[in-house]
CSV table of C-alpha atoms (C1' of nucleotides) in Angstrom, one decimal:
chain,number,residue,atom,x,y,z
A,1,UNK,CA,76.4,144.5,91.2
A,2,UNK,CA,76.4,140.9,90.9
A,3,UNK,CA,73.4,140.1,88.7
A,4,UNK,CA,73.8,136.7,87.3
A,5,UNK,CA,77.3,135.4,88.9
A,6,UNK,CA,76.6,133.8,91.9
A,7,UNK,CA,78.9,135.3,95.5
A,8,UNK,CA,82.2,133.1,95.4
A,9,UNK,CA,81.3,131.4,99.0
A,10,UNK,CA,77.5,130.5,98.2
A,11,UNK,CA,79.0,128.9,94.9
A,12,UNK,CA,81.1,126.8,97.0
A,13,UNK,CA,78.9,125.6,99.4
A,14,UNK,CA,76.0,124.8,96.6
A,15,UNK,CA,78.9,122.8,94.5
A,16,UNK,CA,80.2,120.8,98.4
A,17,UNK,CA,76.8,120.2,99.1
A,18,UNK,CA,75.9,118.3,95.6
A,19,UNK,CA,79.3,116.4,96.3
A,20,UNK,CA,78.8,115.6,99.7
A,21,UNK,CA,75.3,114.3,99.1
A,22,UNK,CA,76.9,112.2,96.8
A,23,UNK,CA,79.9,111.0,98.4
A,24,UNK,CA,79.6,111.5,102.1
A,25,UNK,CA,81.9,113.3,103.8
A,26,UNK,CA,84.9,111.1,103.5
A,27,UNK,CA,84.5,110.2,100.2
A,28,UNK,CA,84.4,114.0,99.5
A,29,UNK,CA,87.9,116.1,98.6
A,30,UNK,CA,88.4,119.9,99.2
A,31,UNK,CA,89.6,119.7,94.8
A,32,UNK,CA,86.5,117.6,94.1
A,33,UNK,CA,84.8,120.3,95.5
A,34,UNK,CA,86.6,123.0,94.3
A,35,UNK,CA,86.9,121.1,90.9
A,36,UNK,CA,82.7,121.2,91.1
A,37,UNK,CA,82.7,124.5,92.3
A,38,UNK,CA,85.4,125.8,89.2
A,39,UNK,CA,87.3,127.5,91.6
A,40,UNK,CA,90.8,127.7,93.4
A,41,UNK,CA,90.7,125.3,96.2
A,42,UNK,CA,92.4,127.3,98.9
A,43,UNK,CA,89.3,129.2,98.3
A,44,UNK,CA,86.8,126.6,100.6
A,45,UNK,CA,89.3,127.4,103.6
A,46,UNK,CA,89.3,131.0,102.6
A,47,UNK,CA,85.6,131.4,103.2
A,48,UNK,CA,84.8,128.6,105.5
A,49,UNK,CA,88.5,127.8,107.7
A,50,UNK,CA,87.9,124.0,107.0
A,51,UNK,CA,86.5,121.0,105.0
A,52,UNK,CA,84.6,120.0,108.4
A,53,UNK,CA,83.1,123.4,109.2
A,54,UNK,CA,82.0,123.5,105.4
A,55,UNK,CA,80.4,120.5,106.0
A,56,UNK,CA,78.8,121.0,109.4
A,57,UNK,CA,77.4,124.0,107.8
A,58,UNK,CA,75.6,121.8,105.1
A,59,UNK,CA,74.6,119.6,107.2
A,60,UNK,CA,72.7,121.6,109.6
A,61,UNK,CA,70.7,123.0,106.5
A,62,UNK,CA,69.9,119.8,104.5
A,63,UNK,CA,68.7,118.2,108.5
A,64,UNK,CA,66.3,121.1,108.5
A,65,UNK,CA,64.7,120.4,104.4
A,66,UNK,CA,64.5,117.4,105.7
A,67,UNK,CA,62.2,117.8,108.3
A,68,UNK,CA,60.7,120.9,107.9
A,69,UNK,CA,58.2,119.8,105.3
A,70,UNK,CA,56.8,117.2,107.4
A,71,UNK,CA,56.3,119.4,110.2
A,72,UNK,CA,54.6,122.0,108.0
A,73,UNK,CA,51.7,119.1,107.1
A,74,UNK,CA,51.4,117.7,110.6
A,75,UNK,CA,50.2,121.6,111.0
A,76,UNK,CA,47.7,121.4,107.9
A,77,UNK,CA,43.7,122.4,109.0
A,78,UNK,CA,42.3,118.8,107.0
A,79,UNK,CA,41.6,116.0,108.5
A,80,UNK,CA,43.7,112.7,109.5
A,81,UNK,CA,43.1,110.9,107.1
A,82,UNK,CA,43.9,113.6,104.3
A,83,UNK,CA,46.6,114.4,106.0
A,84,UNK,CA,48.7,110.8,106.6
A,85,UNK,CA,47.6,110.5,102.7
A,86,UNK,CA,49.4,114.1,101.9
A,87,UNK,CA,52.3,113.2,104.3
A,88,UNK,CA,53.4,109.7,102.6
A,89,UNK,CA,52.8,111.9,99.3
A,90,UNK,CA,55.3,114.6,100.1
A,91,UNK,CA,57.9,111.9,101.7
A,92,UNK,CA,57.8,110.2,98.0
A,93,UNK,CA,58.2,113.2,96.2
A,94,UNK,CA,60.9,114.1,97.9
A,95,UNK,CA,62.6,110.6,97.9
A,96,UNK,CA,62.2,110.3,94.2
A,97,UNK,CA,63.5,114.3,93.9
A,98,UNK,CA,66.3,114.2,96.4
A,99,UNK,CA,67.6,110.0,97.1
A,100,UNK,CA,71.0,110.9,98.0
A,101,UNK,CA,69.3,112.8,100.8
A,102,UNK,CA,68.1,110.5,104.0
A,103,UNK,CA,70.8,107.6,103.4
A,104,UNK,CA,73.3,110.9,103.5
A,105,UNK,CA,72.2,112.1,107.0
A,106,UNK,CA,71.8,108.9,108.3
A,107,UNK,CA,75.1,107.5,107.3
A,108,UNK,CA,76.7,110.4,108.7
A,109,UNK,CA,75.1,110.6,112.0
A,110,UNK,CA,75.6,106.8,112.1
A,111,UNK,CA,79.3,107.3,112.0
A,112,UNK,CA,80.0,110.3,114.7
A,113,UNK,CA,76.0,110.8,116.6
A,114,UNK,CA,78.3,113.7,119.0
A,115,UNK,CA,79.8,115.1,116.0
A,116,UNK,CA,76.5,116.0,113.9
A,117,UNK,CA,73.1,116.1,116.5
A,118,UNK,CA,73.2,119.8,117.2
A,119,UNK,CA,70.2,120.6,119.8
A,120,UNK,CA,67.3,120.8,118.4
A,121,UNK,CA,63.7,122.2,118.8
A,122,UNK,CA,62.2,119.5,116.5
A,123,UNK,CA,60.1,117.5,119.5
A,124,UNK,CA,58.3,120.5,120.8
A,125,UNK,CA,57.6,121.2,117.3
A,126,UNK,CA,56.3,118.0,116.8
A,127,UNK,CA,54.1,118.1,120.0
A,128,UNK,CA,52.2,121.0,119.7
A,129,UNK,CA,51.4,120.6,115.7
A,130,UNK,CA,47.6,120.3,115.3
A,131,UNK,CA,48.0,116.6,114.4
A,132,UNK,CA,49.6,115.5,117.6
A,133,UNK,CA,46.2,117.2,119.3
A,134,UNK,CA,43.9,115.8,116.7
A,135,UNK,CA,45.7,112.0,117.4
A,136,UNK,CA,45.0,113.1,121.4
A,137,UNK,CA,41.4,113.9,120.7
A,138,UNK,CA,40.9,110.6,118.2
A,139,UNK,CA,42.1,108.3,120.7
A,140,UNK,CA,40.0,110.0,123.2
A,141,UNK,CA,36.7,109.7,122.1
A,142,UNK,CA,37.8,106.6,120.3
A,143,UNK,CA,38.5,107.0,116.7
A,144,UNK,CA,41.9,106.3,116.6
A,145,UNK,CA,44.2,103.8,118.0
A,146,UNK,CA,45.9,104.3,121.2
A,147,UNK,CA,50.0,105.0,120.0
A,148,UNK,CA,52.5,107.5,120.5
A,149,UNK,CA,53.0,110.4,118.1
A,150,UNK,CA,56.7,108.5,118.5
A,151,UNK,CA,55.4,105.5,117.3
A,152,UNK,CA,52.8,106.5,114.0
A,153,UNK,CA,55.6,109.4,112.4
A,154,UNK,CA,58.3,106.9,112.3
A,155,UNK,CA,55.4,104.3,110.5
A,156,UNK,CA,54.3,106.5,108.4
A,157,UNK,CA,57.8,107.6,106.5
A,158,UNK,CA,60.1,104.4,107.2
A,159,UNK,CA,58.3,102.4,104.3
A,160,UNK,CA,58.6,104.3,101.7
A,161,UNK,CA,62.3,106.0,102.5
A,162,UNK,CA,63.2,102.6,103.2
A,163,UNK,CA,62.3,101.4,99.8
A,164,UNK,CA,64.1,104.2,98.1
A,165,UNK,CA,66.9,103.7,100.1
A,166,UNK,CA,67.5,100.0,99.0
A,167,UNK,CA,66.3,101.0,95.4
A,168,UNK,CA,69.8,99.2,94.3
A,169,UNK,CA,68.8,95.8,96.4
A,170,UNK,CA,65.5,96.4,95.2
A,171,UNK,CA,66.0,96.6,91.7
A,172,UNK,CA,69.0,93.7,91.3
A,173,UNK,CA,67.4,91.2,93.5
A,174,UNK,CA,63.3,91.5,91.4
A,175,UNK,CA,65.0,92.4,88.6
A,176,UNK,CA,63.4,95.6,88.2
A,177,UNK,CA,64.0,98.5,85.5
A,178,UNK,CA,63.8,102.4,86.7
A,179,UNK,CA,60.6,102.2,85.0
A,180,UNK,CA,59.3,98.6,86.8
A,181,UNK,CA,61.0,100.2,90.3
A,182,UNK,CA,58.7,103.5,89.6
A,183,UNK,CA,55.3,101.4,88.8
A,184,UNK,CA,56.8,99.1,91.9
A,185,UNK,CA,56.7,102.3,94.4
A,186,UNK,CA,53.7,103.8,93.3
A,187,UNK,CA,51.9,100.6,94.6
A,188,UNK,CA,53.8,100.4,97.6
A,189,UNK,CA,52.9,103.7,98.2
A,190,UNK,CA,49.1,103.2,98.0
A,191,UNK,CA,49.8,100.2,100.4
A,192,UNK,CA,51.2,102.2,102.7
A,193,UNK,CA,48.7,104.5,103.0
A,194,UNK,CA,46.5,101.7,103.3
A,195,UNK,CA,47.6,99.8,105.6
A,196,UNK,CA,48.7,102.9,107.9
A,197,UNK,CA,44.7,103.8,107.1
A,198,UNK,CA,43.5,100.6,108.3
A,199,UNK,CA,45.7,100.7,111.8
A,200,UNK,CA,45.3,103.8,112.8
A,201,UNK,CA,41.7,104.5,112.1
A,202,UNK,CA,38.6,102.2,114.1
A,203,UNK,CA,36.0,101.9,112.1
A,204,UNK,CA,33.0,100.1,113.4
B,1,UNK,CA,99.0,72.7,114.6
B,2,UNK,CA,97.2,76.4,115.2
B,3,UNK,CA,95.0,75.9,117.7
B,4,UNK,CA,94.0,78.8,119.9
B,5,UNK,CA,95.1,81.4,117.5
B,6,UNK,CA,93.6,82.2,114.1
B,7,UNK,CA,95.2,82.3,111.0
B,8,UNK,CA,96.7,85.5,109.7
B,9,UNK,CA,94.5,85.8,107.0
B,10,UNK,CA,91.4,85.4,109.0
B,11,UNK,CA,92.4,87.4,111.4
B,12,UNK,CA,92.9,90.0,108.8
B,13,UNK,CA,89.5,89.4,107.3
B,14,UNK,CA,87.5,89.7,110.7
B,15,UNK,CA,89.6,92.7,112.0
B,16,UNK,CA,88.1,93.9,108.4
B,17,UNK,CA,84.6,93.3,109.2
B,18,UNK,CA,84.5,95.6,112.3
B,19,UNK,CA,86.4,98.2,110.8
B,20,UNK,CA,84.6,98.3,107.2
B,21,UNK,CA,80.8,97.7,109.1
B,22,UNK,CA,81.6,101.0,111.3
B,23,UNK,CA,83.3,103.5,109.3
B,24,UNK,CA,82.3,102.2,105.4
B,25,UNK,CA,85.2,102.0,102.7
B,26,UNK,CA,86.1,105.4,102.3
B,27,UNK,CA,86.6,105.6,106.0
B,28,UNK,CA,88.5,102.8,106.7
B,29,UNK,CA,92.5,102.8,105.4
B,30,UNK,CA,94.9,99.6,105.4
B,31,UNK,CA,96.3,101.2,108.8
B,32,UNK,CA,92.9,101.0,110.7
B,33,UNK,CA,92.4,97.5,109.5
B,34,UNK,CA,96.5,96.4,110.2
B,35,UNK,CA,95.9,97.8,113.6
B,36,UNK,CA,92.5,96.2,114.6
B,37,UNK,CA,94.0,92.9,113.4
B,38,UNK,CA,97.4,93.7,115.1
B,39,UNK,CA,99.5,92.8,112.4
B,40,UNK,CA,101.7,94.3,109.6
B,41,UNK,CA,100.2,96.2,107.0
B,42,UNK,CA,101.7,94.6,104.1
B,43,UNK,CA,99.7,91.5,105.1
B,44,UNK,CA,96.3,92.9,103.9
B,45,UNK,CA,97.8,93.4,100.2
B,46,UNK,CA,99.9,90.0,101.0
B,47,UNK,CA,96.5,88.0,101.9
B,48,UNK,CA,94.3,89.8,99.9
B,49,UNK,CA,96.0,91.2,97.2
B,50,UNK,CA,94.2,94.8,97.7
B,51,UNK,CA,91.7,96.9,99.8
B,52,UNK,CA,88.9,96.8,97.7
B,53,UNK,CA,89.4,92.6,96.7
B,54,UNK,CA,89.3,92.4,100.9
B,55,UNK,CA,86.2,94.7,101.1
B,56,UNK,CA,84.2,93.0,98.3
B,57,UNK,CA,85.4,89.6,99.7
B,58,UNK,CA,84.0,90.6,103.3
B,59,UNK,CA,80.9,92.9,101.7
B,60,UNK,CA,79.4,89.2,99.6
B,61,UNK,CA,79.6,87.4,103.3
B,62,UNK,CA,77.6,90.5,104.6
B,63,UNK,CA,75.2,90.5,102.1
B,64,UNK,CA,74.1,86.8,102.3
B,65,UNK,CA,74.4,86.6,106.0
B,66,UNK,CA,71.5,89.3,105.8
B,67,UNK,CA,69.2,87.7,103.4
B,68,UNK,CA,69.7,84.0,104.7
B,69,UNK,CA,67.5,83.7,108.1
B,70,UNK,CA,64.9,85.8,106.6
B,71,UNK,CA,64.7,83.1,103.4
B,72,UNK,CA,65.3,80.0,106.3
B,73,UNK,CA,62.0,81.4,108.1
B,74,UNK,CA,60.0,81.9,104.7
B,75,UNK,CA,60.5,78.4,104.4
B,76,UNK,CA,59.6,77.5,107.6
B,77,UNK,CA,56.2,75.2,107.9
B,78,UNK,CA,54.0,77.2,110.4
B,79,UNK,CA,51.0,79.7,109.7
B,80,UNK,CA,51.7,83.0,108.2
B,81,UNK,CA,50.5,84.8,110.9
B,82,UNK,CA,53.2,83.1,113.2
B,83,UNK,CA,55.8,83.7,110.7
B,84,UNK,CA,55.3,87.5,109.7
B,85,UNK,CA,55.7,87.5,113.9
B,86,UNK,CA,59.1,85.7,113.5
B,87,UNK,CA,60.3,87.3,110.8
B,88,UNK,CA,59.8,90.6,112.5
B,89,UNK,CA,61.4,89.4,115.8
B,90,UNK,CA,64.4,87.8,113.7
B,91,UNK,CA,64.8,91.0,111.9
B,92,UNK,CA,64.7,92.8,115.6
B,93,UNK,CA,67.3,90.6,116.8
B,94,UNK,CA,69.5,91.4,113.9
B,95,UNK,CA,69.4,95.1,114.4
B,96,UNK,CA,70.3,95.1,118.3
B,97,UNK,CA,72.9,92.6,117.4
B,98,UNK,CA,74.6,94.1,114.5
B,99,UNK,CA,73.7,97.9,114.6
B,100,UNK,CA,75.3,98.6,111.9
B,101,UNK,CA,75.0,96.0,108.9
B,102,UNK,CA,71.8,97.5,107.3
B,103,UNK,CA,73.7,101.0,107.0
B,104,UNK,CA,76.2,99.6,105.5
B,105,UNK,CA,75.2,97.7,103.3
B,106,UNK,CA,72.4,100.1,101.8
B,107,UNK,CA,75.3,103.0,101.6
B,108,UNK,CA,78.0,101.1,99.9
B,109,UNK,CA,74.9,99.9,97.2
B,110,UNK,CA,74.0,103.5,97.3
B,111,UNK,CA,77.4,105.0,96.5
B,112,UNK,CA,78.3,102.3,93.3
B,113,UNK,CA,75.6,100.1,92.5
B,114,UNK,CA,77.6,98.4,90.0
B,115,UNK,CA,80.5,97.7,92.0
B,116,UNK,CA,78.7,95.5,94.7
B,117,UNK,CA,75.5,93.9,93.0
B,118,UNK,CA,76.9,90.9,91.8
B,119,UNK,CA,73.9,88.4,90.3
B,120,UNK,CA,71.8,86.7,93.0
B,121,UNK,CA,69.7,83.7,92.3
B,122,UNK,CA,67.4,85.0,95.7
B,123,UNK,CA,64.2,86.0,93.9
B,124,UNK,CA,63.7,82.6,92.9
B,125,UNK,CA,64.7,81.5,96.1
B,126,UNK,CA,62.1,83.3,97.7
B,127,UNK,CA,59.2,82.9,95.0
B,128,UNK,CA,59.6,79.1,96.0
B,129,UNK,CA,59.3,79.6,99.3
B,130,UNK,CA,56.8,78.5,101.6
B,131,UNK,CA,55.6,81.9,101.9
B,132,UNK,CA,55.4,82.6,98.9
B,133,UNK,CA,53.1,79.6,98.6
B,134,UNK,CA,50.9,80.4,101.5
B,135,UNK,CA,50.4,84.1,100.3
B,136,UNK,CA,49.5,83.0,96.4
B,137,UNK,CA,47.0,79.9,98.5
B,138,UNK,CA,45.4,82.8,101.1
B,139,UNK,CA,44.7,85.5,98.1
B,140,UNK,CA,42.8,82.7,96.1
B,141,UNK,CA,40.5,81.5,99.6
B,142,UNK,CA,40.3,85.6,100.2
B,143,UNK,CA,41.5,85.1,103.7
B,144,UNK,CA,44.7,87.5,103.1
B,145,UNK,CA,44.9,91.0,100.8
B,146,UNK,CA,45.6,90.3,97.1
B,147,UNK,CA,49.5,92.0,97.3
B,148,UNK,CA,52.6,90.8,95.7
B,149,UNK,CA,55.3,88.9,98.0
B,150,UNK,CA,57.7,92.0,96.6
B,151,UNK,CA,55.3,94.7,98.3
B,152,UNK,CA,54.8,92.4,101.3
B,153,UNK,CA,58.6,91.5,102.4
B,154,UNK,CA,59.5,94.9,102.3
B,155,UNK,CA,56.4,96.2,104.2
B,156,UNK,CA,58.0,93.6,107.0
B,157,UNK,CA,61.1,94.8,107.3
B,158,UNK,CA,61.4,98.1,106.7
B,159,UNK,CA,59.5,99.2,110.0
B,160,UNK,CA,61.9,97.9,112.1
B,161,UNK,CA,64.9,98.5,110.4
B,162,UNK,CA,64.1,102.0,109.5
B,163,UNK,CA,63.9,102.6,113.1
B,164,UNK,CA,67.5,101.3,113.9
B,165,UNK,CA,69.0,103.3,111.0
B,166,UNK,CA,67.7,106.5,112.3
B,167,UNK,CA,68.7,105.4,115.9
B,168,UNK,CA,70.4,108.2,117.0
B,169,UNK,CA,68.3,110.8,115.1
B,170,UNK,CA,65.0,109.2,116.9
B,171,UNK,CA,67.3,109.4,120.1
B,172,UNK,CA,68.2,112.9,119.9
B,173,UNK,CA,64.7,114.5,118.8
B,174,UNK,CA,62.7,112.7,121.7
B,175,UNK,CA,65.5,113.2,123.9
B,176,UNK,CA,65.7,109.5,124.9
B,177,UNK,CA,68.6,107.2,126.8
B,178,UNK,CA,69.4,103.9,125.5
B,179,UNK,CA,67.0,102.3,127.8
B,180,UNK,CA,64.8,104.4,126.4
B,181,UNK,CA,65.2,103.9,123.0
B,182,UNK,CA,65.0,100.1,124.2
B,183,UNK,CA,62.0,100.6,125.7
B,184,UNK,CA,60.3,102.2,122.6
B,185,UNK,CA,61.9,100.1,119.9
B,186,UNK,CA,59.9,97.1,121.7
B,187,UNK,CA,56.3,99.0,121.8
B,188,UNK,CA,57.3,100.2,118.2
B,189,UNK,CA,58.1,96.3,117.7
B,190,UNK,CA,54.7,95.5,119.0
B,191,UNK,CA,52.9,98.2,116.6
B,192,UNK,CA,54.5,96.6,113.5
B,193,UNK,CA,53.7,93.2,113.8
B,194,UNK,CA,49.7,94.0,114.5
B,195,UNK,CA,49.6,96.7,111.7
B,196,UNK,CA,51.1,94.3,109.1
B,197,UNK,CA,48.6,91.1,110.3
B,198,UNK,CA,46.0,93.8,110.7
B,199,UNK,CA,46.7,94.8,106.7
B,200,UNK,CA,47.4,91.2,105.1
B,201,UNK,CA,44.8,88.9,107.0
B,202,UNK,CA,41.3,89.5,106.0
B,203,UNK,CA,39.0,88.3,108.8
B,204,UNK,CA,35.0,88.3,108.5
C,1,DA,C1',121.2,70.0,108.1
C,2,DA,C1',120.6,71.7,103.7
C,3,DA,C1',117.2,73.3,100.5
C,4,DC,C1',113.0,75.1,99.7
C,5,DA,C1',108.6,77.5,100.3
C,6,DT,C1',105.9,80.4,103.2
C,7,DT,C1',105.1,84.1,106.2
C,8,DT,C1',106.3,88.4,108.5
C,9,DT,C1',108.9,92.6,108.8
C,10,DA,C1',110.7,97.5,108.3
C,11,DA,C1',111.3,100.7,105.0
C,12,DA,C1',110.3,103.0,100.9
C,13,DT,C1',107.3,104.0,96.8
C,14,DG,C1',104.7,107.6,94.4
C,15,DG,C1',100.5,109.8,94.8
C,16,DT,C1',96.8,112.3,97.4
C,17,DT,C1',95.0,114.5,101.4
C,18,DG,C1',93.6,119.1,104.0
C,19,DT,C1',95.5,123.2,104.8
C,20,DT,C1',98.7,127.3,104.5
C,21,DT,C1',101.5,130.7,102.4
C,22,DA,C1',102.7,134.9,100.2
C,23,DA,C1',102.2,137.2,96.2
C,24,DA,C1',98.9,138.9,92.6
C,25,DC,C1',94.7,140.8,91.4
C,26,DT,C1',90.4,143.6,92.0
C,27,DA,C1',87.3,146.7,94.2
C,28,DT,C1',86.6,150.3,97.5
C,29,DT,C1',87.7,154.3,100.3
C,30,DC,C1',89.8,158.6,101.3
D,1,DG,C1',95.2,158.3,92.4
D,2,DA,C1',97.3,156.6,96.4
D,3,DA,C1',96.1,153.7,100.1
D,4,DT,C1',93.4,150.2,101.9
D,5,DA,C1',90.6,146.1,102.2
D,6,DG,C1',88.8,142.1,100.0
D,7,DT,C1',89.4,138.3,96.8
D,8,DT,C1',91.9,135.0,94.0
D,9,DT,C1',95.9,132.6,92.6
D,10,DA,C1',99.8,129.1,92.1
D,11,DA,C1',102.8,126.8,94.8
D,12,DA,C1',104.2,124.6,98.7
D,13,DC,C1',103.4,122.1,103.3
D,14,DA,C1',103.6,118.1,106.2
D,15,DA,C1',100.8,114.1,106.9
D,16,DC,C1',98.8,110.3,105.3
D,17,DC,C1',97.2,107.1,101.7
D,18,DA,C1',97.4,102.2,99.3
D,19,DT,C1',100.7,99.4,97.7
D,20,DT,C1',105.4,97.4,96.8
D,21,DT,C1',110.0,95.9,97.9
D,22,DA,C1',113.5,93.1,99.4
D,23,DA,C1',115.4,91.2,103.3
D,24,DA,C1',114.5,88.6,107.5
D,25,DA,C1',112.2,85.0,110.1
D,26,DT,C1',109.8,80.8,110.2
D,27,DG,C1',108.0,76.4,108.7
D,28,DT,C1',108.3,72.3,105.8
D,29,DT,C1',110.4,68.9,103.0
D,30,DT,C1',114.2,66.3,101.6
DNA sequence: AAACATTTTAAATGGTTGTTTAAACTATTC
DNA sequence: GAATAGTTTAAACAACCATTTAAAATGTTT
């Protein structure tokens, strides 16, 4: 039936979600979505009753990419070390492939909390992941520092999706290129992992 | 003359400031300002001549009354190990006080760069700083880590900020109160200022 | 107190917003 | 192939947007 053409309704919703991303939810219109979308715009209402279930919808789905991948690697069978490494690696990748992403869904949950934090499994998840047993067993026997699976996930990601998300103060206030920004995070990066190394893991 | 009550125009200006810092430009109309200030509408255009001249008027106070006590402290004359400590307890401070500035300002940046970033003279400010100074003089006598003051400012402030950005995400997935989340911000607090002296001061 | 400048007001401007309508078109079913 | 269901369309809806107008109110200067 429909081999190439995209369905009417997942058209829409891939064309609001690159707007939205973009513009956050106010400074998004149903036509600039329907303009993106090169359709009729009574068509976002006819498949999804309203501009804020559209964008509920969205939202629910980019809050789980978001997370999803980190919980996948807390699960990994390599050691800590490996894996705070491949964890600041996948939270740079997707920083540099997706920016609009984490200033988007903390924006809007800044503005209306109620309105956006659906319940969600995510802590359990995040309990019972083999890294939160391998940081229980390191601090244990005394390999690892004595802090909070609440406290090291949160130090792990904030410096570098902090850096990308002031990329614009970044750049205008050193002066930086895209091309001195990139060099710039790349050795922020390996700092990161450093330092996060160095904290987390006694050594003597 | 006018001695309790402000004049109209500041009036305007500060009812501006709350509105614009919780609900960002595209959320905020003239109404919602004329309101908070409770005056006439046509006084915002009649004061300041439009929206946007209002918001870039209140968004350059904003951005230097972010930047300034973090310069003032790099300048101040005690050891760097004291300071990193003060920097991070200023920068603390600033984000129970004023929830949401850093949101603000990094979405606005985010959504038109070229609107907002207006030339700054504040990397030379803070390459003649006193920190700046005391880094370059520690690498030399290998008593701190041979990093760049543009890798190390960030690595101080993003910790901590990150973690009041994402307030009510960390909230919701740990299912914490606000004494919670007051609890945890100051052992979170605690972490940051230990990793970052563990990292930058080299001691054997 | 008359003349002037400044500030404030209610009302209106033209344009845009999210959403709805009812008719037209297309595909499917009997 | 007529009837039915699903999809798309242009047009319209009332509500709201930033901004402007011109008159009214107030303050200041002569």
């Amino acid at each position: 039936m429909k081999c190439i053409a995209e369905k009417s309704e997942d058209k829409i919703k891939e064309a609001a979600k690159r707007i939205f991303l973009k513009k956050g939810f106010d400074g998004t219109t149903s036509r600039d979505i329907a303009r993106e979308a090169d359709m009729n715009i009574a068509l976002t209402n006819y498949y999804f009753r309203s501009k804020e279930k559209l964008f509920i919808e969205i939202f629910k789905d980019l809050m789980e990419m978001y997370y999803q991948s980190v919980v996948d690697i807390l699960n990994k069978p390599i050691d800590i070390k490996a894996k705070i490494s491949e964890i600041i690696e996948n939270n740079y990748r997707m920083m540099k492939q997706e920016p609009d992403l984490v200033i988007f869904i903390m924006n809007e949950i800044h503005k209306d909390p109620e309105r956006l934090l659906i319940k969600t499994p995510l802590y359990n998840q995040i309990k019972t992941t083999v890294f939160s047993q391998q940081l229980d067993a390191g601090i244990k026997n005394g390999t690892l520092r004595d802090i909070r699976i609440e406290n090291i996930l949160p130090l792990m990601t904030s410096c570098i999706e902090f850096l990308f998300l002031g990329k614009g103060i970044h750049q205008k206030i050193f002066s930086m290129t895209d091309e001195d920004f990139e060099a710039f995070a790349q050795s922020h990066k390996e700092h990161v992992k450093s330092m996060i190394c160095h904290y987390l893991i006694l050594e003597n």
